[in-house]
mmCIF file of C-alpha atoms in Angstrom:
data_model
loop_
_atom_site.group_PDB
_atom_site.id
_atom_site.type_symbol
_atom_site.label_atom_id
_atom_site.label_comp_id
_atom_site.label_asym_id
_atom_site.label_seq_id
_atom_site.Cartn_x
_atom_site.Cartn_y
_atom_site.Cartn_z
ATOM 1 C CA MET A 1 80.659 125.093 70.291
ATOM 2 C CA GLY A 2 81.058 125.668 66.624
ATOM 3 C CA ASP A 3 80.962 122.751 64.229
ATOM 4 C CA LYS A 4 83.423 123.005 61.374
ATOM 5 C CA GLY A 5 82.464 119.796 59.662
ATOM 6 C CA GLY A 6 79.563 117.739 58.565
ATOM 7 C CA ASN A 7 79.718 114.770 60.947
ATOM 8 C CA ASN A 8 79.095 115.028 64.644
ATOM 9 C CA HIS A 9 79.857 112.790 67.585
ATOM 10 C CA SER A 10 76.511 110.962 67.385
ATOM 11 C CA GLU A 11 77.659 109.397 64.074
ATOM 12 C CA VAL A 12 80.943 108.118 65.584
ATOM 13 C CA THR A 13 80.529 104.527 66.730
ATOM 14 C CA ASP A 14 84.132 103.813 67.654
ATOM 15 C CA PHE A 15 87.655 105.211 67.817
ATOM 16 C CA ILE A 16 91.040 103.761 66.900
ATOM 17 C CA LEU A 17 93.689 103.854 69.630
ATOM 18 C CA VAL A 18 97.114 104.117 67.998
ATOM 19 C CA GLY A 19 98.894 102.944 71.143
ATOM 20 C CA ILE A 20 102.648 103.126 71.708
ATOM 21 C CA ARG A 21 104.433 103.032 68.382
ATOM 22 C CA VAL A 22 106.979 100.225 68.359
ATOM 23 C CA ARG A 23 108.222 97.892 65.656
ATOM 24 C CA PRO A 24 105.933 94.867 65.098
ATOM 25 C CA GLU A 25 108.552 92.449 66.413
ATOM 26 C CA PHE A 26 108.455 94.248 69.786
ATOM 27 C CA HIS A 27 104.657 93.984 70.229
ATOM 28 C CA VAL A 28 104.878 90.735 72.185
ATOM 29 C CA LEU A 29 107.660 92.138 74.359
ATOM 30 C CA LEU A 30 105.602 95.277 75.086
ATOM 31 C CA PHE A 31 102.576 93.115 75.887
ATOM 32 C CA LEU A 32 104.633 91.001 78.316
ATOM 33 C CA LEU A 33 106.026 94.149 79.979
ATOM 34 C CA PHE A 34 102.494 95.472 80.533
ATOM 35 C CA LEU A 35 101.368 92.040 81.729
ATOM 36 C CA VAL A 36 104.164 91.660 84.295
ATOM 37 C CA ILE A 37 103.752 95.174 85.706
ATOM 38 C CA TYR A 38 99.954 94.878 85.792
ATOM 39 C CA GLY A 39 100.330 91.546 87.608
ATOM 40 C CA MET A 40 102.519 93.288 90.193
ATOM 41 C CA VAL A 41 99.913 96.038 90.538
ATOM 42 C CA LEU A 42 97.222 93.429 91.216
ATOM 43 C CA LEU A 43 99.394 91.460 93.637
ATOM 44 C CA GLY A 44 100.678 94.488 95.543
ATOM 45 C CA ASN A 45 97.400 96.337 95.957
ATOM 46 C CA LEU A 46 95.234 93.280 96.630
ATOM 47 C CA SER A 47 97.795 92.145 99.221
ATOM 48 C CA MET A 48 97.750 95.573 100.870
ATOM 49 C CA ILE A 49 93.942 95.571 100.988
ATOM 50 C CA GLY A 50 93.926 92.029 102.384
ATOM 51 C CA ILE A 51 96.473 92.875 105.099
ATOM 52 C CA ILE A 52 94.542 95.967 106.203
ATOM 53 C CA VAL A 53 91.189 94.157 106.240
ATOM 54 C CA THR A 54 92.385 91.032 108.082
ATOM 55 C CA ASP A 55 94.638 92.606 110.738
ATOM 56 C CA PRO A 56 92.580 94.346 113.488
ATOM 57 C CA ARG A 57 95.656 96.301 114.619
ATOM 58 C CA LEU A 58 95.516 98.218 111.343
ATOM 59 C CA ASN A 59 91.953 99.355 111.992
ATOM 60 C CA THR A 60 93.023 103.004 112.185
ATOM 61 C CA PRO A 61 92.259 106.089 110.060
ATOM 62 C CA MET A 62 95.685 106.021 108.372
ATOM 63 C CA TYR A 63 95.215 102.463 107.131
ATOM 64 C CA PHE A 64 91.590 103.109 106.233
ATOM 65 C CA PHE A 65 92.841 105.782 103.829
ATOM 66 C CA LEU A 66 95.676 103.536 102.654
ATOM 67 C CA GLY A 67 93.218 100.729 101.873
ATOM 68 C CA ASN A 68 91.128 103.145 99.816
ATOM 69 C CA LEU A 69 94.277 104.363 98.061
ATOM 70 C CA SER A 70 95.029 100.774 97.014
ATOM 71 C CA VAL A 71 91.465 100.348 95.716
ATOM 72 C CA ILE A 72 91.800 103.550 93.677
ATOM 73 C CA ASP A 73 95.231 102.611 92.264
ATOM 74 C CA LEU A 74 93.968 99.170 91.299
ATOM 75 C CA SER A 75 90.829 100.634 89.727
ATOM 76 C CA TYR A 76 92.306 103.294 87.448
ATOM 77 C CA CYS A 77 95.039 100.924 86.310
ATOM 78 C CA THR A 78 92.405 98.276 85.467
ATOM 79 C CA VAL A 79 90.313 100.815 83.556
ATOM 80 C CA ILE A 80 93.159 101.344 81.063
ATOM 81 C CA VAL A 81 95.739 98.549 81.034
ATOM 82 C CA PRO A 82 93.703 95.440 79.981
ATOM 83 C CA LYS A 83 92.289 97.271 76.953
ATOM 84 C CA ALA A 84 95.742 98.644 76.088
ATOM 85 C CA MET A 85 97.183 95.128 76.303
ATOM 86 C CA ALA A 86 94.440 93.719 74.058
ATOM 87 C CA ASN A 87 95.096 96.448 71.469
ATOM 88 C CA ILE A 88 98.846 95.746 71.430
ATOM 89 C CA LEU A 89 98.179 92.306 69.917
ATOM 90 C CA SER A 90 95.130 93.350 67.890
ATOM 91 C CA GLN A 91 95.059 94.549 64.301
ATOM 92 C CA LYS A 92 91.959 96.730 64.683
ATOM 93 C CA LYS A 93 92.928 98.560 67.912
ATOM 94 C CA THR A 94 89.415 99.949 68.245
ATOM 95 C CA ILE A 95 87.381 101.069 71.237
ATOM 96 C CA SER A 96 83.660 101.764 71.030
ATOM 97 C CA PHE A 97 82.349 105.288 71.529
ATOM 98 C CA ALA A 98 80.603 104.203 74.747
ATOM 99 C CA GLY A 99 83.754 102.398 75.872
ATOM 100 C CA CYS A 100 85.828 105.524 75.287
ATOM 101 C CA VAL A 101 83.366 107.636 77.293
ATOM 102 C CA ALA A 102 83.381 105.106 80.134
ATOM 103 C CA GLN A 103 87.179 104.830 80.134
ATOM 104 C CA LEU A 104 87.731 108.596 80.325
ATOM 105 C CA PHE A 105 85.011 108.989 82.972
ATOM 106 C CA LEU A 106 86.376 106.261 85.258
ATOM 107 C CA TYR A 107 89.999 107.255 84.759
ATOM 108 C CA ALA A 108 89.257 110.907 85.619
ATOM 109 C CA LEU A 109 87.073 109.808 88.544
ATOM 110 C CA PHE A 110 89.791 107.716 90.187
ATOM 111 C CA MET A 111 92.646 110.138 89.477
ATOM 112 C CA VAL A 112 90.787 113.088 91.033
ATOM 113 C CA THR A 113 89.641 110.931 93.947
ATOM 114 C CA GLU A 114 93.238 109.874 94.601
ATOM 115 C CA ALA A 115 94.376 113.506 94.794
ATOM 116 C CA PHE A 116 91.763 114.269 97.468
ATOM 117 C CA VAL A 117 92.443 111.040 99.399
ATOM 118 C CA LEU A 118 96.148 111.944 99.537
ATOM 119 C CA ALA A 119 95.161 115.367 100.904
ATOM 120 C CA ALA A 120 92.971 113.641 103.521
ATOM 121 C CA MET A 121 95.924 111.440 104.487
ATOM 122 C CA ALA A 122 98.077 114.550 104.973
ATOM 123 C CA TYR A 123 95.375 116.050 107.206
ATOM 124 C CA ASP A 124 95.255 112.783 109.170
ATOM 125 C CA ARG A 125 99.026 112.942 109.820
ATOM 126 C CA PHE A 126 98.700 116.620 110.795
ATOM 127 C CA ILE A 127 96.077 115.826 113.444
ATOM 128 C CA ALA A 128 97.983 112.753 114.683
ATOM 129 C CA ILE A 129 101.231 114.680 115.231
ATOM 130 C CA CYS A 130 100.093 118.234 115.982
ATOM 131 C CA ASN A 131 96.862 117.515 117.927
ATOM 132 C CA PRO A 132 97.197 113.953 119.260
ATOM 133 C CA LEU A 133 94.760 114.506 122.156
ATOM 134 C CA LEU A 134 91.985 115.396 119.705
ATOM 135 C CA TYR A 135 92.854 112.661 117.191
ATOM 136 C CA SER A 136 90.116 110.203 118.164
ATOM 137 C CA VAL A 137 87.484 112.949 117.844
ATOM 138 C CA ARG A 138 88.651 114.742 114.705
ATOM 139 C CA MET A 139 89.515 111.525 112.873
ATOM 140 C CA SER A 140 86.622 109.351 113.982
ATOM 141 C CA ARG A 141 85.342 106.590 111.718
ATOM 142 C CA SER A 142 82.466 108.760 110.489
ATOM 143 C CA VAL A 143 84.821 111.641 109.653
ATOM 144 C CA CYS A 144 87.115 109.300 107.688
ATOM 145 C CA VAL A 145 84.161 107.877 105.747
ATOM 146 C CA GLN A 146 82.932 111.401 104.991
ATOM 147 C CA LEU A 147 86.381 112.452 103.735
ATOM 148 C CA VAL A 148 86.614 109.454 101.396
ATOM 149 C CA ALA A 149 83.001 109.878 100.235
ATOM 150 C CA GLY A 150 83.687 113.580 99.591
ATOM 151 C CA SER A 151 86.787 112.625 97.572
ATOM 152 C CA TYR A 152 84.715 110.319 95.377
ATOM 153 C CA LEU A 153 82.028 113.009 95.010
ATOM 154 C CA CYS A 154 84.633 115.526 93.811
ATOM 155 C CA GLY A 155 85.944 112.937 91.377
ATOM 156 C CA TRP A 156 82.451 112.162 90.099
ATOM 157 C CA VAL A 157 81.544 115.835 89.538
ATOM 158 C CA SER A 158 84.877 116.513 87.833
ATOM 159 C CA SER A 159 84.478 113.475 85.554
ATOM 160 C CA ILE A 160 80.944 114.432 84.550
ATOM 161 C CA LEU A 161 82.123 117.899 83.551
ATOM 162 C CA GLN A 162 85.153 116.488 81.713
ATOM 163 C CA ILE A 163 83.253 113.995 79.568
ATOM 164 C CA SER A 164 80.412 116.467 78.964
ATOM 165 C CA VAL A 165 82.687 118.993 77.266
ATOM 166 C CA THR A 166 84.930 116.376 75.630
ATOM 167 C CA PHE A 167 82.198 114.344 73.945
ATOM 168 C CA SER A 168 80.047 117.318 72.974
ATOM 169 C CA MET A 169 82.672 118.038 70.302
ATOM 170 C CA SER A 170 82.310 117.073 66.663
ATOM 171 C CA PHE A 171 84.647 114.507 65.088
ATOM 172 C CA CYS A 172 84.575 115.085 61.354
ATOM 173 C CA ALA A 173 88.234 114.737 60.386
ATOM 174 C CA SER A 174 89.419 111.555 62.049
ATOM 175 C CA ARG A 175 88.567 108.957 64.659
ATOM 176 C CA VAL A 176 92.204 107.974 65.276
ATOM 177 C CA ILE A 177 93.325 108.823 68.836
ATOM 178 C CA ASP A 178 97.093 109.029 69.065
ATOM 179 C CA HIS A 179 97.332 107.419 72.510
ATOM 180 C CA PHE A 180 96.900 104.027 74.171
ATOM 181 C CA TYR A 181 93.765 105.104 76.071
ATOM 182 C CA CYS A 182 91.021 107.712 75.797
ATOM 183 C CA ASP A 183 92.409 110.950 77.198
ATOM 184 C CA SER A 184 90.934 114.395 76.709
ATOM 185 C CA ASN A 185 93.992 116.017 75.058
ATOM 186 C CA PRO A 186 94.427 113.563 72.139
ATOM 187 C CA ILE A 187 90.638 113.459 71.683
ATOM 188 C CA GLU A 188 90.578 117.255 71.332
ATOM 189 C CA LYS A 189 93.188 116.992 68.566
ATOM 190 C CA ILE A 190 90.857 114.990 66.312
ATOM 191 C CA SER A 191 87.916 117.323 66.836
ATOM 192 C CA CYS A 192 86.827 119.895 64.294
ATOM 193 C CA SER A 193 85.003 121.954 66.941
ATOM 194 C CA ASN A 194 86.154 125.061 68.727
ATOM 195 C CA ILE A 195 87.924 123.669 71.809
ATOM 196 C CA PHE A 196 88.222 126.945 73.737
ATOM 197 C CA ILE A 197 85.515 125.902 76.227
ATOM 198 C CA ASN A 198 87.183 122.515 76.641
ATOM 199 C CA LYS A 199 90.510 124.117 77.471
ATOM 200 C CA LEU A 200 88.829 126.549 79.860
ATOM 201 C CA VAL A 201 86.965 123.762 81.683
ATOM 202 C CA SER A 202 90.083 121.552 81.856
ATOM 203 C CA PHE A 203 92.173 124.415 83.230
ATOM 204 C CA SER A 204 89.483 125.349 85.769
ATOM 205 C CA LEU A 205 89.168 121.741 86.951
ATOM 206 C CA ALA A 206 92.948 121.442 87.271
ATOM 207 C CA VAL A 207 93.077 124.598 89.403
ATOM 208 C CA LEU A 208 90.125 123.518 91.557
ATOM 209 C CA ILE A 209 91.594 120.056 92.101
ATOM 210 C CA ILE A 210 95.354 120.548 92.244
ATOM 211 C CA LEU A 211 95.496 123.855 94.115
ATOM 212 C CA PRO A 212 93.416 122.920 97.204
ATOM 213 C CA THR A 213 94.920 119.433 97.525
ATOM 214 C CA ILE A 214 98.496 120.732 97.281
ATOM 215 C CA VAL A 215 97.701 123.562 99.733
ATOM 216 C CA VAL A 216 96.303 121.053 102.268
ATOM 217 C CA ILE A 217 99.354 118.793 101.868
ATOM 218 C CA VAL A 218 101.935 121.614 102.039
ATOM 219 C CA VAL A 219 100.301 123.427 104.974
ATOM 220 C CA SER A 220 99.834 120.156 106.880
ATOM 221 C CA TYR A 221 103.505 119.278 106.502
ATOM 222 C CA MET A 222 104.616 122.779 107.420
ATOM 223 C CA TYR A 223 102.846 122.345 110.765
ATOM 224 C CA ILE A 224 104.100 118.759 111.081
ATOM 225 C CA VAL A 225 107.749 119.753 110.535
ATOM 226 C CA SER A 226 107.400 122.668 112.956
ATOM 227 C CA THR A 227 105.920 120.377 115.627
ATOM 228 C CA VAL A 228 108.396 117.543 115.113
ATOM 229 C CA LEU A 229 111.416 119.854 115.345
ATOM 230 C CA LYS A 230 110.217 120.876 118.810
ATOM 231 C CA ILE A 231 110.400 117.277 120.055
ATOM 232 C CA PRO A 232 113.472 117.117 122.304
ATOM 233 C CA SER A 233 114.224 113.439 121.719
ATOM 234 C CA ARG A 234 116.014 112.459 118.529
ATOM 235 C CA GLU A 235 114.272 109.085 118.633
ATOM 236 C CA GLY A 236 110.913 110.842 119.011
ATOM 237 C CA ARG A 237 111.597 113.038 115.995
ATOM 238 C CA LYS A 238 112.658 110.029 113.954
ATOM 239 C CA LYS A 239 109.508 108.107 114.895
ATOM 240 C CA ALA A 240 107.260 111.061 114.053
ATOM 241 C CA PHE A 241 108.904 111.597 110.668
ATOM 242 C CA SER A 242 108.765 107.881 109.863
ATOM 243 C CA THR A 243 104.955 107.933 110.013
ATOM 244 C CA CYS A 244 104.957 110.581 107.255
ATOM 245 C CA SER A 245 107.758 109.415 104.980
ATOM 246 C CA SER A 246 105.667 106.823 103.118
ATOM 247 C CA HIS A 247 102.889 109.315 102.421
ATOM 248 C CA LEU A 248 105.386 111.906 101.210
ATOM 249 C CA GLY A 249 106.913 109.299 98.920
ATOM 250 C CA VAL A 250 103.535 108.447 97.380
ATOM 251 C CA VAL A 251 102.605 112.140 96.963
ATOM 252 C CA SER A 252 105.964 112.901 95.318
ATOM 253 C CA LEU A 253 105.614 109.908 93.009
ATOM 254 C CA LEU A 254 102.096 110.824 91.865
ATOM 255 C CA TYR A 255 102.600 114.547 91.352
ATOM 256 C CA GLY A 256 106.066 113.999 89.899
ATOM 257 C CA THR A 257 104.870 111.590 87.213
ATOM 258 C CA VAL A 258 101.742 113.629 86.415
ATOM 259 C CA SER A 259 103.878 116.772 86.073
ATOM 260 C CA PHE A 260 106.212 114.831 83.770
ATOM 261 C CA VAL A 261 103.245 114.050 81.503
ATOM 262 C CA TYR A 262 101.887 117.566 81.276
ATOM 263 C CA LEU A 263 105.278 119.265 81.018
ATOM 264 C CA THR A 264 106.253 117.020 78.117
ATOM 265 C CA PRO A 265 106.200 118.967 74.830
ATOM 266 C CA PRO A 266 102.854 118.426 73.037
ATOM 267 C CA ASN A 267 104.690 117.934 69.732
ATOM 268 C CA ASN A 268 106.262 114.744 71.117
ATOM 269 C CA PRO A 269 103.299 112.369 71.580
ATOM 270 C CA GLU A 270 105.459 109.262 72.000
ATOM 271 C CA LEU A 271 107.275 110.775 74.968
ATOM 272 C CA ARG A 272 103.927 111.735 76.493
ATOM 273 C CA LYS A 273 102.764 108.131 76.143
ATOM 274 C CA VAL A 274 105.869 106.875 77.933
ATOM 275 C CA ALA A 275 105.268 109.475 80.651
ATOM 276 C CA SER A 276 101.654 108.288 80.941
ATOM 277 C CA VAL A 277 102.857 104.718 81.442
ATOM 278 C CA CYS A 278 104.855 105.966 84.435
ATOM 279 C CA TYR A 279 101.823 107.034 86.460
ATOM 280 C CA ILE A 280 99.288 104.560 85.077
ATOM 281 C CA LEU A 281 101.472 101.484 85.664
ATOM 282 C CA PHE A 282 104.480 102.339 87.806
ATOM 283 C CA THR A 283 102.734 104.565 90.387
ATOM 284 C CA PRO A 284 100.130 101.944 91.449
ATOM 285 C CA MET A 285 102.867 99.284 91.371
ATOM 286 C CA LEU A 286 105.247 101.240 93.612
ATOM 287 C CA ASN A 287 102.736 102.637 96.138
ATOM 288 C CA PRO A 288 102.236 99.321 98.017
ATOM 289 C CA LEU A 289 106.007 98.765 98.008
ATOM 290 C CA ILE A 290 106.625 102.212 99.491
ATOM 291 C CA TYR A 291 104.182 101.572 102.328
ATOM 292 C CA SER A 292 105.212 97.979 102.966
ATOM 293 C CA LEU A 293 108.964 98.609 102.945
ATOM 294 C CA ARG A 294 108.932 101.825 104.990
ATOM 295 C CA ASN A 295 106.076 101.101 107.382
ATOM 296 C CA LYS A 296 106.759 99.044 110.505
ATOM 297 C CA ASP A 297 103.064 98.349 111.184
ATOM 298 C CA VAL A 298 102.553 96.827 107.731
ATOM 299 C CA LYS A 299 105.710 94.717 108.013
ATOM 300 C CA ASP A 300 104.617 93.490 111.452
ATOM 301 C CA ALA A 301 101.160 92.654 110.080
ATOM 302 C CA VAL A 302 102.734 90.594 107.282
ATOM 303 C CA ARG A 303 104.860 88.720 109.819
ATOM 304 C CA ARG A 304 101.774 87.956 111.926
ATOM 305 C CA ILE A 305 99.885 86.652 108.897
ATOM 306 C CA LEU A 306 102.815 84.469 107.834
ATOM 307 C CA TRP A 307 103.214 83.195 111.410
ATOM 308 C CA ARG A 308 99.530 82.252 111.614
ATOM 309 C CA LYS A 309 99.793 80.379 108.320
ATOM 310 C CA LYS A 310 102.915 78.585 109.553
ATOM 311 C CA MET A 311 101.145 77.553 112.767
ATOM 312 C CA LEU A 312 98.157 76.202 110.783
ATOM 313 C CA VAL A 313 100.498 74.105 108.670
#
């Protein structure tokens, strides 16, 4: 990569995160908004994990994946939001070079992992509905663990490649990142290096991640719909579709908000920040609600937990 300036990344010790531009009198309000939503993210996802771990009736592949989904949502939100909240009330709004590297690495790791876990969940529903007699074999505990481990491996490899090309650039013009967290696109804008390789790597990773996961999800649901429509009973069709509706809601929410971010015009950074808030805060907040409100097993598990607590009292 060509270096157009005199300073390189080894001389950069920190960056300045501009954050969301609001009037100073709204800083406290913005902080409280982030705090409330982040609190709901913690409460919702920790509750979902606790319910799945404590109720033996939820010891199934679907809830194993759902528990991991809650861990991932909680993790990538925690990687970004506490630092963003601290910067809202801070005058310096800085993040160390190492902190920026770590934030981008972990954020990319969990986002990519989530995409593959959602694809694994679609495959799980496909086997459960289209090949129920083989379900216990094809979705054994070891297979589920391997699918989740493979998702994390894909996320790890993707993150390594992303930070390698991003932080090999030179930063000679500015260290001000026009965002509320370290993301590759705003970091590229303050580089004085040739970013062609960065764009090529980012595009290749997007194709290698998004294309296979979407193909698995779409093909799985094509088979699921075809199988369900052949069920003669209306009640049977309704029950089969109900086991998939929550997953479809989560998939639509994630890919919808991510698409909103990357389809937002690049010359409107403030709108892109608002779009980023949608999937960094609102997606992990809404996912547990989608599963708890639309899933009978989860609602029954909550009732059993509350009943046990009532009996102990």
